[in-house]
Amino acid sequence: MNVPIKPQSQTMSFRYGDEQITFERVKRPQATGKVLIKVHPDCRVIASAPEGAESEAVLSAVKKRGRWIYEQLRDFRKQLEFTTLRQYISGESHYYLGKQYLLKVIEAPEQVQGVKLLRGKLEVSVRTKSADKVKELLTDWYKARAKETFAKRLDAMLEQALWVEERPPLRILTMQTQWGSCSPNGRITLNPHLVKAPRECIDYVILHELCHIAEHNHSERFYRLMGQVMPNWEKTKERLDGMASVITN
């Protein structure tokens, strides 16, 4: 089983004023009657509802928050107008462990090419300025940091995962749709982009995969186990979902 970057969903929509607002209905693990509504910075609207809830009831709950959703979308769209795809030039903002760092590209023909985290900046030294080379060096740096960080966090989370008898093998792999996965034989695979997220988000994904060693599907027993080892995991998951668009590009 895996932790998707975007949850499996059903697309629904409603009209508010002169706008047709589309939202994704996803399954809410905890079987409570409440519908949780979240508007993400990339303008995705997510309604988390119990699996057994009728579509009409979900739609009604979302419509009641129509004005709030509309205002959130308006504010985030204004922000997106100033957001462009990364060009890998000095002055850009890049994430590492949940914090933003300014990118500083240094052209130094005589220096070894590489990345350093210094005084709140990500300094990338290149022989000649090239966006492709800066991106390549940053990608390699993130993968190296991910390998080191994920190994440490896995060891820390294993102290809580008392059902795991042996340290599972760990693999780092860039994935388009998943933060992490657990194979049937217990190998854990994690997405290097995850190292850009806060530590608690990394811990959440690792614990999710460790729970799959005990429970191979998303059963009630699985969610009960998640709740025992990370009581506030739903809030942490929401935080990670909200960051997805800015830490995966």
PDB file of N, CA and C in Angstrom, residues 46-142:
ATOM      1  N   ILE A  46     -10.908  20.013  -1.449  1.00  0.00           N
ATOM      2  CA  ILE A  46     -11.039  18.611  -1.020  1.00  0.00           C
ATOM      3  C   ILE A  46     -12.098  18.500   0.068  1.00  0.00           C
ATOM      4  N   ALA A  47     -13.044  17.587  -0.121  1.00  0.00           N
ATOM      5  CA  ALA A  47     -14.046  17.295   0.899  1.00  0.00           C
ATOM      6  C   ALA A  47     -13.819  15.863   1.385  1.00  0.00           C
ATOM      7  N   SER A  48     -13.387  15.717   2.630  1.00  0.00           N
ATOM      8  CA  SER A  48     -13.165  14.390   3.215  1.00  0.00           C
ATOM      9  C   SER A  48     -14.451  13.952   3.912  1.00  0.00           C
ATOM     10  N   ALA A  49     -15.042  12.867   3.420  1.00  0.00           N
ATOM     11  CA  ALA A  49     -16.328  12.413   3.952  1.00  0.00           C
ATOM     12  C   ALA A  49     -16.283  10.913   4.235  1.00  0.00           C
ATOM     13  N   PRO A  50     -17.075  10.451   5.228  1.00  0.00           N
ATOM     14  CA  PRO A  50     -17.151   9.008   5.482  1.00  0.00           C
ATOM     15  C   PRO A  50     -17.586   8.268   4.225  1.00  0.00           C
ATOM     16  N   GLU A  51     -17.075   7.060   4.054  1.00  0.00           N
ATOM     17  CA  GLU A  51     -17.349   6.294   2.839  1.00  0.00           C
ATOM     18  C   GLU A  51     -18.851   6.095   2.614  1.00  0.00           C
ATOM     19  N   GLY A  52     -19.606   5.920   3.696  1.00  0.00           N
ATOM     20  CA  GLY A  52     -21.038   5.632   3.557  1.00  0.00           C
ATOM     21  C   GLY A  52     -21.924   6.855   3.382  1.00  0.00           C
ATOM     22  N   ALA A  53     -21.332   8.055   3.429  1.00  0.00           N
ATOM     23  CA  ALA A  53     -22.147   9.273   3.322  1.00  0.00           C
ATOM     24  C   ALA A  53     -22.740   9.410   1.914  1.00  0.00           C
ATOM     25  N   GLU A  54     -24.009   9.783   1.836  1.00  0.00           N
ATOM     26  CA  GLU A  54     -24.672   9.977   0.546  1.00  0.00           C
ATOM     27  C   GLU A  54     -24.069  11.185  -0.169  1.00  0.00           C
ATOM     28  N   SER A  55     -24.002  11.096  -1.500  1.00  0.00           N
ATOM     29  CA  SER A  55     -23.435  12.191  -2.291  1.00  0.00           C
ATOM     30  C   SER A  55     -24.177  13.501  -2.058  1.00  0.00           C
ATOM     31  N   GLU A  56     -25.511  13.417  -1.930  1.00  0.00           N
ATOM     32  CA  GLU A  56     -26.319  14.625  -1.716  1.00  0.00           C
ATOM     33  C   GLU A  56     -25.944  15.308  -0.396  1.00  0.00           C
ATOM     34  N   ALA A  57     -25.686  14.486   0.633  1.00  0.00           N
ATOM     35  CA  ALA A  57     -25.327  15.041   1.938  1.00  0.00           C
ATOM     36  C   ALA A  57     -23.965  15.728   1.877  1.00  0.00           C
ATOM     37  N   VAL A  58     -23.036  15.117   1.151  1.00  0.00           N
ATOM     38  CA  VAL A  58     -21.703  15.709   0.998  1.00  0.00           C
ATOM     39  C   VAL A  58     -21.809  17.031   0.233  1.00  0.00           C
ATOM     40  N   LEU A  59     -22.570  17.007  -0.866  1.00  0.00           N
ATOM     41  CA  LEU A  59     -22.752  18.206  -1.678  1.00  0.00           C
ATOM     42  C   LEU A  59     -23.391  19.334  -0.862  1.00  0.00           C
ATOM     43  N   SER A  60     -24.372  18.983  -0.052  1.00  0.00           N
ATOM     44  CA  SER A  60     -25.057  19.966   0.786  1.00  0.00           C
ATOM     45  C   SER A  60     -24.092  20.599   1.793  1.00  0.00           C
ATOM     46  N   ALA A  61     -23.241  19.762   2.399  1.00  0.00           N
ATOM     47  CA  ALA A  61     -22.271  20.261   3.380  1.00  0.00           C
ATOM     48  C   ALA A  61     -21.278  21.216   2.732  1.00  0.00           C
ATOM     49  N   VAL A  62     -20.870  20.883   1.514  1.00  0.00           N
ATOM     50  CA  VAL A  62     -19.907  21.739   0.810  1.00  0.00           C
ATOM     51  C   VAL A  62     -20.568  23.055   0.392  1.00  0.00           C
ATOM     52  N   LYS A  63     -21.808  22.974  -0.094  1.00  0.00           N
ATOM     53  CA  LYS A  63     -22.533  24.185  -0.509  1.00  0.00           C
ATOM     54  C   LYS A  63     -22.690  25.171   0.652  1.00  0.00           C
ATOM     55  N   LYS A  64     -22.889  24.643   1.859  1.00  0.00           N
ATOM     56  CA  LYS A  64     -23.049  25.521   3.031  1.00  0.00           C
ATOM     57  C   LYS A  64     -21.794  26.353   3.281  1.00  0.00           C
ATOM     58  N   ARG A  65     -20.649  25.831   2.839  1.00  0.00           N
ATOM     59  CA  ARG A  65     -19.388  26.566   2.994  1.00  0.00           C
ATOM     60  C   ARG A  65     -19.008  27.285   1.708  1.00  0.00           C
ATOM     61  N   GLY A  66     -19.986  27.440   0.803  1.00  0.00           N
ATOM     62  CA  GLY A  66     -19.727  27.995  -0.527  1.00  0.00           C
ATOM     63  C   GLY A  66     -19.010  29.336  -0.513  1.00  0.00           C
ATOM     64  N   ARG A  67     -19.502  30.251   0.319  1.00  0.00           N
ATOM     65  CA  ARG A  67     -18.891  31.584   0.349  1.00  0.00           C
ATOM     66  C   ARG A  67     -17.440  31.515   0.811  1.00  0.00           C
ATOM     67  N   TRP A  68     -17.194  30.746   1.886  1.00  0.00           N
ATOM     68  CA  TRP A  68     -15.836  30.594   2.402  1.00  0.00           C
ATOM     69  C   TRP A  68     -14.918  29.982   1.339  1.00  0.00           C
ATOM     70  N   ILE A  69     -15.394  28.930   0.648  1.00  0.00           N
ATOM     71  CA  ILE A  69     -14.604  28.281  -0.407  1.00  0.00           C
ATOM     72  C   ILE A  69     -14.280  29.284  -1.518  1.00  0.00           C
ATOM     73  N   TYR A  70     -15.297  30.049  -1.930  1.00  0.00           N
ATOM     74  CA  TYR A  70     -15.129  31.040  -2.997  1.00  0.00           C
ATOM     75  C   TYR A  70     -14.052  32.072  -2.606  1.00  0.00           C
ATOM     76  N   GLU A  71     -14.097  32.544  -1.356  1.00  0.00           N
ATOM     77  CA  GLU A  71     -13.129  33.546  -0.900  1.00  0.00           C
ATOM     78  C   GLU A  71     -11.715  32.973  -0.809  1.00  0.00           C
ATOM     79  N   GLN A  72     -11.621  31.711  -0.345  1.00  0.00           N
ATOM     80  CA  GLN A  72     -10.316  31.051  -0.280  1.00  0.00           C
ATOM     81  C   GLN A  72      -9.710  30.904  -1.678  1.00  0.00           C
ATOM     82  N   LEU A  73     -10.542  30.460  -2.634  1.00  0.00           N
ATOM     83  CA  LEU A  73     -10.073  30.303  -4.011  1.00  0.00           C
ATOM     84  C   LEU A  73      -9.613  31.640  -4.591  1.00  0.00           C
ATOM     85  N   ARG A  74     -10.373  32.697  -4.318  1.00  0.00           N
ATOM     86  CA  ARG A  74     -10.016  34.031  -4.826  1.00  0.00           C
ATOM     87  C   ARG A  74      -8.643  34.458  -4.292  1.00  0.00           C
ATOM     88  N   ASP A  75      -8.415  34.245  -2.983  1.00  0.00           N
ATOM     89  CA  ASP A  75      -7.144  34.650  -2.371  1.00  0.00           C
ATOM     90  C   ASP A  75      -5.977  33.831  -2.918  1.00  0.00           C
ATOM     91  N   PHE A  76      -6.178  32.506  -3.037  1.00  0.00           N
ATOM     92  CA  PHE A  76      -5.091  31.659  -3.541  1.00  0.00           C
ATOM     93  C   PHE A  76      -4.790  31.941  -5.010  1.00  0.00           C
ATOM     94  N   ARG A  77      -5.805  32.267  -5.801  1.00  0.00           N
ATOM     95  CA  ARG A  77      -5.565  32.591  -7.212  1.00  0.00           C
ATOM     96  C   ARG A  77      -4.721  33.846  -7.358  1.00  0.00           C
ATOM     97  N   LYS A  78      -4.958  34.812  -6.459  1.00  0.00           N
ATOM     98  CA  LYS A  78      -4.132  36.029  -6.480  1.00  0.00           C
ATOM     99  C   LYS A  78      -2.667  35.679  -6.218  1.00  0.00           C
ATOM    100  N   GLN A  79      -2.455  34.772  -5.253  1.00  0.00           N
ATOM    101  CA  GLN A  79      -1.082  34.360  -4.943  1.00  0.00           C
ATOM    102  C   GLN A  79      -0.440  33.631  -6.120  1.00  0.00           C
ATOM    103  N   LEU A  80      -1.232  32.773  -6.789  1.00  0.00           N
ATOM    104  CA  LEU A  80      -0.702  31.988  -7.905  1.00  0.00           C
ATOM    105  C   LEU A  80      -0.301  32.855  -9.092  1.00  0.00           C
ATOM    106  N   GLU A  81      -0.914  34.039  -9.203  1.00  0.00           N
ATOM    107  CA  GLU A  81      -0.545  34.947 -10.293  1.00  0.00           C
ATOM    108  C   GLU A  81       0.925  35.335 -10.212  1.00  0.00           C
ATOM    109  N   PHE A  82       1.459  35.325  -8.983  1.00  0.00           N
ATOM    110  CA  PHE A  82       2.854  35.723  -8.788  1.00  0.00           C
ATOM    111  C   PHE A  82       3.782  34.508  -8.680  1.00  0.00           C
ATOM    112  N   THR A  83       3.216  33.324  -8.857  1.00  0.00           N
ATOM    113  CA  THR A  83       4.009  32.099  -8.751  1.00  0.00           C
ATOM    114  C   THR A  83       4.353  31.584 -10.150  1.00  0.00           C
ATOM    115  N   THR A  84       5.623  31.416 -10.406  1.00  0.00           N
ATOM    116  CA  THR A  84       6.045  30.885 -11.702  1.00  0.00           C
ATOM    117  C   THR A  84       6.831  29.603 -11.492  1.00  0.00           C
ATOM    118  N   LEU A  85       6.989  28.818 -12.547  1.00  0.00           N
ATOM    119  CA  LEU A  85       7.788  27.609 -12.452  1.00  0.00           C
ATOM    120  C   LEU A  85       9.229  27.992 -12.122  1.00  0.00           C
ATOM    121  N   ARG A  86       9.887  27.167 -11.363  1.00  0.00           N
ATOM    122  CA  ARG A  86      11.253  27.477 -10.947  1.00  0.00           C
ATOM    123  C   ARG A  86      12.191  27.578 -12.155  1.00  0.00           C
ATOM    124  N   GLN A  87      13.023  28.597 -12.119  1.00  0.00           N
ATOM    125  CA  GLN A  87      14.001  28.806 -13.197  1.00  0.00           C
ATOM    126  C   GLN A  87      15.418  28.491 -12.743  1.00  0.00           C
ATOM    127  N   TYR A  88      15.575  28.142 -11.454  1.00  0.00           N
ATOM    128  CA  TYR A  88      16.874  27.777 -10.879  1.00  0.00           C
ATOM    129  C   TYR A  88      17.885  28.899 -11.039  1.00  0.00           C
ATOM    130  N   ILE A  89      17.448  30.098 -10.592  1.00  0.00           N
ATOM    131  CA  ILE A  89      18.296  31.274 -10.598  1.00  0.00           C
ATOM    132  C   ILE A  89      18.309  31.878  -9.190  1.00  0.00           C
ATOM    133  N   SER A  90      19.300  32.713  -8.930  1.00  0.00           N
ATOM    134  CA  SER A  90      19.420  33.348  -7.609  1.00  0.00           C
ATOM    135  C   SER A  90      18.155  34.111  -7.242  1.00  0.00           C
ATOM    136  N   GLY A  91      17.778  34.005  -5.960  1.00  0.00           N
ATOM    137  CA  GLY A  91      16.610  34.720  -5.468  1.00  0.00           C
ATOM    138  C   GLY A  91      15.369  33.869  -5.342  1.00  0.00           C
ATOM    139  N   GLU A  92      15.389  32.685  -5.962  1.00  0.00           N
ATOM    140  CA  GLU A  92      14.232  31.790  -5.845  1.00  0.00           C
ATOM    141  C   GLU A  92      14.169  31.185  -4.444  1.00  0.00           C
ATOM    142  N   SER A  93      12.983  30.702  -4.095  1.00  0.00           N
ATOM    143  CA  SER A  93      12.757  30.079  -2.797  1.00  0.00           C
ATOM    144  C   SER A  93      12.632  28.563  -2.968  1.00  0.00           C
ATOM    145  N   HIS A  94      13.396  27.811  -2.183  1.00  0.00           N
ATOM    146  CA  HIS A  94      13.339  26.348  -2.223  1.00  0.00           C
ATOM    147  C   HIS A  94      13.166  25.812  -0.807  1.00  0.00           C
ATOM    148  N   TYR A  95      12.468  24.689  -0.684  1.00  0.00           N
ATOM    149  CA  TYR A  95      12.158  24.111   0.620  1.00  0.00           C
ATOM    150  C   TYR A  95      13.147  23.022   1.019  1.00  0.00           C
ATOM    151  N   TYR A  96      13.383  22.934   2.335  1.00  0.00           N
ATOM    152  CA  TYR A  96      14.142  21.825   2.911  1.00  0.00           C
ATOM    153  C   TYR A  96      13.677  21.646   4.349  1.00  0.00           C
ATOM    154  N   LEU A  97      13.175  20.472   4.679  1.00  0.00           N
ATOM    155  CA  LEU A  97      12.646  20.151   6.012  1.00  0.00           C
ATOM    156  C   LEU A  97      11.622  21.181   6.492  1.00  0.00           C
ATOM    157  N   GLY A  98      10.772  21.618   5.559  1.00  0.00           N
ATOM    158  CA  GLY A  98       9.659  22.498   5.908  1.00  0.00           C
ATOM    159  C   GLY A  98       9.991  23.972   5.935  1.00  0.00           C
ATOM    160  N   LYS A  99      11.256  24.325   5.773  1.00  0.00           N
ATOM    161  CA  LYS A  99      11.654  25.737   5.788  1.00  0.00           C
ATOM    162  C   LYS A  99      12.030  26.189   4.377  1.00  0.00           C
ATOM    163  N   GLN A 100      11.824  27.488   4.128  1.00  0.00           N
ATOM    164  CA  GLN A 100      12.167  28.052   2.828  1.00  0.00           C
ATOM    165  C   GLN A 100      13.575  28.650   2.878  1.00  0.00           C
ATOM    166  N   TYR A 101      14.346  28.397   1.820  1.00  0.00           N
ATOM    167  CA  TYR A 101      15.697  28.930   1.707  1.00  0.00           C
ATOM    168  C   TYR A 101      15.853  29.636   0.362  1.00  0.00           C
ATOM    169  N   LEU A 102      16.549  30.763   0.373  1.00  0.00           N
ATOM    170  CA  LEU A 102      16.821  31.467  -0.878  1.00  0.00           C
ATOM    171  C   LEU A 102      17.938  30.758  -1.631  1.00  0.00           C
ATOM    172  N   LEU A 103      17.769  30.634  -2.934  1.00  0.00           N
ATOM    173  CA  LEU A 103      18.771  30.012  -3.786  1.00  0.00           C
ATOM    174  C   LEU A 103      19.787  31.076  -4.207  1.00  0.00           C
ATOM    175  N   LYS A 104      21.064  30.745  -4.068  1.00  0.00           N
ATOM    176  CA  LYS A 104      22.136  31.627  -4.530  1.00  0.00           C
ATOM    177  C   LYS A 104      23.032  30.829  -5.472  1.00  0.00           C
ATOM    178  N   VAL A 105      23.053  31.226  -6.728  1.00  0.00           N
ATOM    179  CA  VAL A 105      23.872  30.536  -7.730  1.00  0.00           C
ATOM    180  C   VAL A 105      25.190  31.293  -7.878  1.00  0.00           C
ATOM    181  N   ILE A 106      26.294  30.577  -7.673  1.00  0.00           N
ATOM    182  CA  ILE A 106      27.626  31.181  -7.750  1.00  0.00           C
ATOM    183  C   ILE A 106      28.381  30.591  -8.938  1.00  0.00           C
ATOM    184  N   GLU A 107      28.803  31.469  -9.841  1.00  0.00           N
ATOM    185  CA  GLU A 107      29.606  31.011 -10.986  1.00  0.00           C
ATOM    186  C   GLU A 107      31.073  31.042 -10.571  1.00  0.00           C
ATOM    187  N   ALA A 108      31.679  29.854 -10.459  1.00  0.00           N
ATOM    188  CA  ALA A 108      33.061  29.742  -9.984  1.00  0.00           C
ATOM    189  C   ALA A 108      33.778  28.663 -10.795  1.00  0.00           C
ATOM    190  N   PRO A 109      34.388  29.056 -11.916  1.00  0.00           N
ATOM    191  CA  PRO A 109      35.027  28.080 -12.819  1.00  0.00           C
ATOM    192  C   PRO A 109      36.072  27.193 -12.146  1.00  0.00           C
ATOM    193  N   GLU A 110      36.719  27.714 -11.085  1.00  0.00           N
ATOM    194  CA  GLU A 110      37.808  26.954 -10.457  1.00  0.00           C
ATOM    195  C   GLU A 110      37.326  26.065  -9.311  1.00  0.00           C
ATOM    196  N   GLN A 111      36.101  26.286  -8.826  1.00  0.00           N
ATOM    197  CA  GLN A 111      35.611  25.531  -7.662  1.00  0.00           C
ATOM    198  C   GLN A 111      34.958  24.217  -8.068  1.00  0.00           C
ATOM    199  N   VAL A 112      34.879  23.312  -7.083  1.00  0.00           N
ATOM    200  CA  VAL A 112      34.135  22.064  -7.283  1.00  0.00           C
ATOM    201  C   VAL A 112      32.645  22.402  -7.303  1.00  0.00           C
ATOM    202  N   GLN A 113      31.928  21.856  -8.280  1.00  0.00           N
ATOM    203  CA  GLN A 113      30.490  22.118  -8.377  1.00  0.00           C
ATOM    204  C   GLN A 113      29.753  21.374  -7.272  1.00  0.00           C
ATOM    205  N   GLY A 114      28.778  22.050  -6.645  1.00  0.00           N
ATOM    206  CA  GLY A 114      28.034  21.392  -5.579  1.00  0.00           C
ATOM    207  C   GLY A 114      27.104  22.348  -4.860  1.00  0.00           C
ATOM    208  N   VAL A 115      26.447  21.831  -3.806  1.00  0.00           N
ATOM    209  CA  VAL A 115      25.440  22.585  -3.058  1.00  0.00           C
ATOM    210  C   VAL A 115      25.831  22.638  -1.583  1.00  0.00           C
ATOM    211  N   LYS A 116      25.680  23.830  -0.992  1.00  0.00           N
ATOM    212  CA  LYS A 116      25.912  23.997   0.445  1.00  0.00           C
ATOM    213  C   LYS A 116      24.741  24.763   1.050  1.00  0.00           C
ATOM    214  N   LEU A 117      24.361  24.390   2.279  1.00  0.00           N
ATOM    215  CA  LEU A 117      23.329  25.114   3.018  1.00  0.00           C
ATOM    216  C   LEU A 117      24.048  26.023   4.008  1.00  0.00           C
ATOM    217  N   LEU A 118      24.065  27.332   3.696  1.00  0.00           N
ATOM    218  CA  LEU A 118      24.822  28.275   4.509  1.00  0.00           C
ATOM    219  C   LEU A 118      23.997  29.508   4.853  1.00  0.00           C
ATOM    220  N   ARG A 119      23.919  29.830   6.151  1.00  0.00           N
ATOM    221  CA  ARG A 119      23.290  31.067   6.611  1.00  0.00           C
ATOM    222  C   ARG A 119      21.909  31.320   5.970  1.00  0.00           C
ATOM    223  N   GLY A 120      21.078  30.298   5.985  1.00  0.00           N
ATOM    224  CA  GLY A 120      19.718  30.449   5.467  1.00  0.00           C
ATOM    225  C   GLY A 120      19.611  30.476   3.961  1.00  0.00           C
ATOM    226  N   LYS A 121      20.685  30.120   3.269  1.00  0.00           N
ATOM    227  CA  LYS A 121      20.659  30.103   1.804  1.00  0.00           C
ATOM    228  C   LYS A 121      21.149  28.763   1.274  1.00  0.00           C
ATOM    229  N   LEU A 122      20.604  28.366   0.130  1.00  0.00           N
ATOM    230  CA  LEU A 122      21.114  27.206  -0.606  1.00  0.00           C
ATOM    231  C   LEU A 122      22.072  27.740  -1.656  1.00  0.00           C
ATOM    232  N   GLU A 123      23.367  27.535  -1.443  1.00  0.00           N
ATOM    233  CA  GLU A 123      24.373  28.047  -2.373  1.00  0.00           C
ATOM    234  C   GLU A 123      24.792  26.940  -3.331  1.00  0.00           C
ATOM    235  N   VAL A 124      24.636  27.202  -4.612  1.00  0.00           N
ATOM    236  CA  VAL A 124      24.999  26.229  -5.645  1.00  0.00           C
ATOM    237  C   VAL A 124      26.156  26.803  -6.458  1.00  0.00           C
ATOM    238  N   SER A 125      27.287  26.115  -6.443  1.00  0.00           N
ATOM    239  CA  SER A 125      28.453  26.550  -7.215  1.00  0.00           C
ATOM    240  C   SER A 125      28.496  25.786  -8.538  1.00  0.00           C
ATOM    241  N   VAL A 126      28.591  26.534  -9.632  1.00  0.00           N
ATOM    242  CA  VAL A 126      28.686  25.933 -10.972  1.00  0.00           C
ATOM    243  C   VAL A 126      29.845  26.580 -11.723  1.00  0.00           C
ATOM    244  N   ARG A 127      30.393  25.844 -12.686  1.00  0.00           N
ATOM    245  CA  ARG A 127      31.499  26.401 -13.484  1.00  0.00           C
ATOM    246  C   ARG A 127      30.983  27.487 -14.422  1.00  0.00           C
ATOM    247  N   THR A 128      29.841  27.213 -15.054  1.00  0.00           N
ATOM    248  CA  THR A 128      29.174  28.232 -15.869  1.00  0.00           C
ATOM    249  C   THR A 128      27.687  28.173 -15.539  1.00  0.00           C
ATOM    250  N   LYS A 129      27.032  29.326 -15.506  1.00  0.00           N
ATOM    251  CA  LYS A 129      25.626  29.373 -15.103  1.00  0.00           C
ATOM    252  C   LYS A 129      24.752  28.649 -16.124  1.00  0.00           C
ATOM    253  N   SER A 130      24.014  27.655 -15.606  1.00  0.00           N
ATOM    254  CA  SER A 130      23.113  26.846 -16.428  1.00  0.00           C
ATOM    255  C   SER A 130      21.992  26.341 -15.532  1.00  0.00           C
ATOM    256  N   ALA A 131      20.750  26.669 -15.900  1.00  0.00           N
ATOM    257  CA  ALA A 131      19.605  26.240 -15.090  1.00  0.00           C
ATOM    258  C   ALA A 131      19.551  24.723 -14.975  1.00  0.00           C
ATOM    259  N   ASP A 132      19.848  24.036 -16.074  1.00  0.00           N
ATOM    260  CA  ASP A 132      19.813  22.565 -16.057  1.00  0.00           C
ATOM    261  C   ASP A 132      20.835  22.000 -15.085  1.00  0.00           C
ATOM    262  N   LYS A 133      22.034  22.606 -15.053  1.00  0.00           N
ATOM    263  CA  LYS A 133      23.087  22.116 -14.156  1.00  0.00           C
ATOM    264  C   LYS A 133      22.724  22.401 -12.709  1.00  0.00           C
ATOM    265  N   VAL A 134      22.168  23.593 -12.440  1.00  0.00           N
ATOM    266  CA  VAL A 134      21.742  23.933 -11.075  1.00  0.00           C
ATOM    267  C   VAL A 134      20.669  22.951 -10.601  1.00  0.00           C
ATOM    268  N   LYS A 135      19.705  22.666 -11.472  1.00  0.00           N
ATOM    269  CA  LYS A 135      18.642  21.718 -11.135  1.00  0.00           C
ATOM    270  C   LYS A 135      19.209  20.334 -10.853  1.00  0.00           C
ATOM    271  N   GLU A 136      20.148  19.891 -11.680  1.00  0.00           N
ATOM    272  CA  GLU A 136      20.767  18.565 -11.505  1.00  0.00           C
ATOM    273  C   GLU A 136      21.505  18.475 -10.172  1.00  0.00           C
ATOM    274  N   LEU A 137      22.270  19.520  -9.847  1.00  0.00           N
ATOM    275  CA  LEU A 137      23.022  19.524  -8.587  1.00  0.00           C
ATOM    276  C   LEU A 137      22.082  19.550  -7.380  1.00  0.00           C
ATOM    277  N   LEU A 138      21.017  20.352  -7.468  1.00  0.00           N
ATOM    278  CA  LEU A 138      20.040  20.408  -6.374  1.00  0.00           C
ATOM    279  C   LEU A 138      19.326  19.075  -6.198  1.00  0.00           C
ATOM    280  N   THR A 139      18.944  18.446  -7.312  1.00  0.00           N
ATOM    281  CA  THR A 139      18.260  17.145  -7.262  1.00  0.00           C
ATOM    282  C   THR A 139      19.145  16.112  -6.556  1.00  0.00           C
ATOM    283  N   ASP A 140      20.431  16.090  -6.915  1.00  0.00           N
ATOM    284  CA  ASP A 140      21.369  15.144  -6.289  1.00  0.00           C
ATOM    285  C   ASP A 140      21.528  15.457  -4.800  1.00  0.00           C
ATOM    286  N   TRP A 141      21.577  16.751  -4.462  1.00  0.00           N
ATOM    287  CA  TRP A 141      21.723  17.151  -3.059  1.00  0.00           C
ATOM    288  C   TRP A 141      20.504  16.727  -2.249  1.00  0.00           C
ATOM    289  N   TYR A 142      19.321  16.955  -2.792  1.00  0.00           N
ATOM    290  CA  TYR A 142      18.091  16.547  -2.090  1.00  0.00           C
ATOM    291  C   TYR A 142      18.055  15.032  -1.887  1.00  0.00           C
TER     292      TYR A 142
END
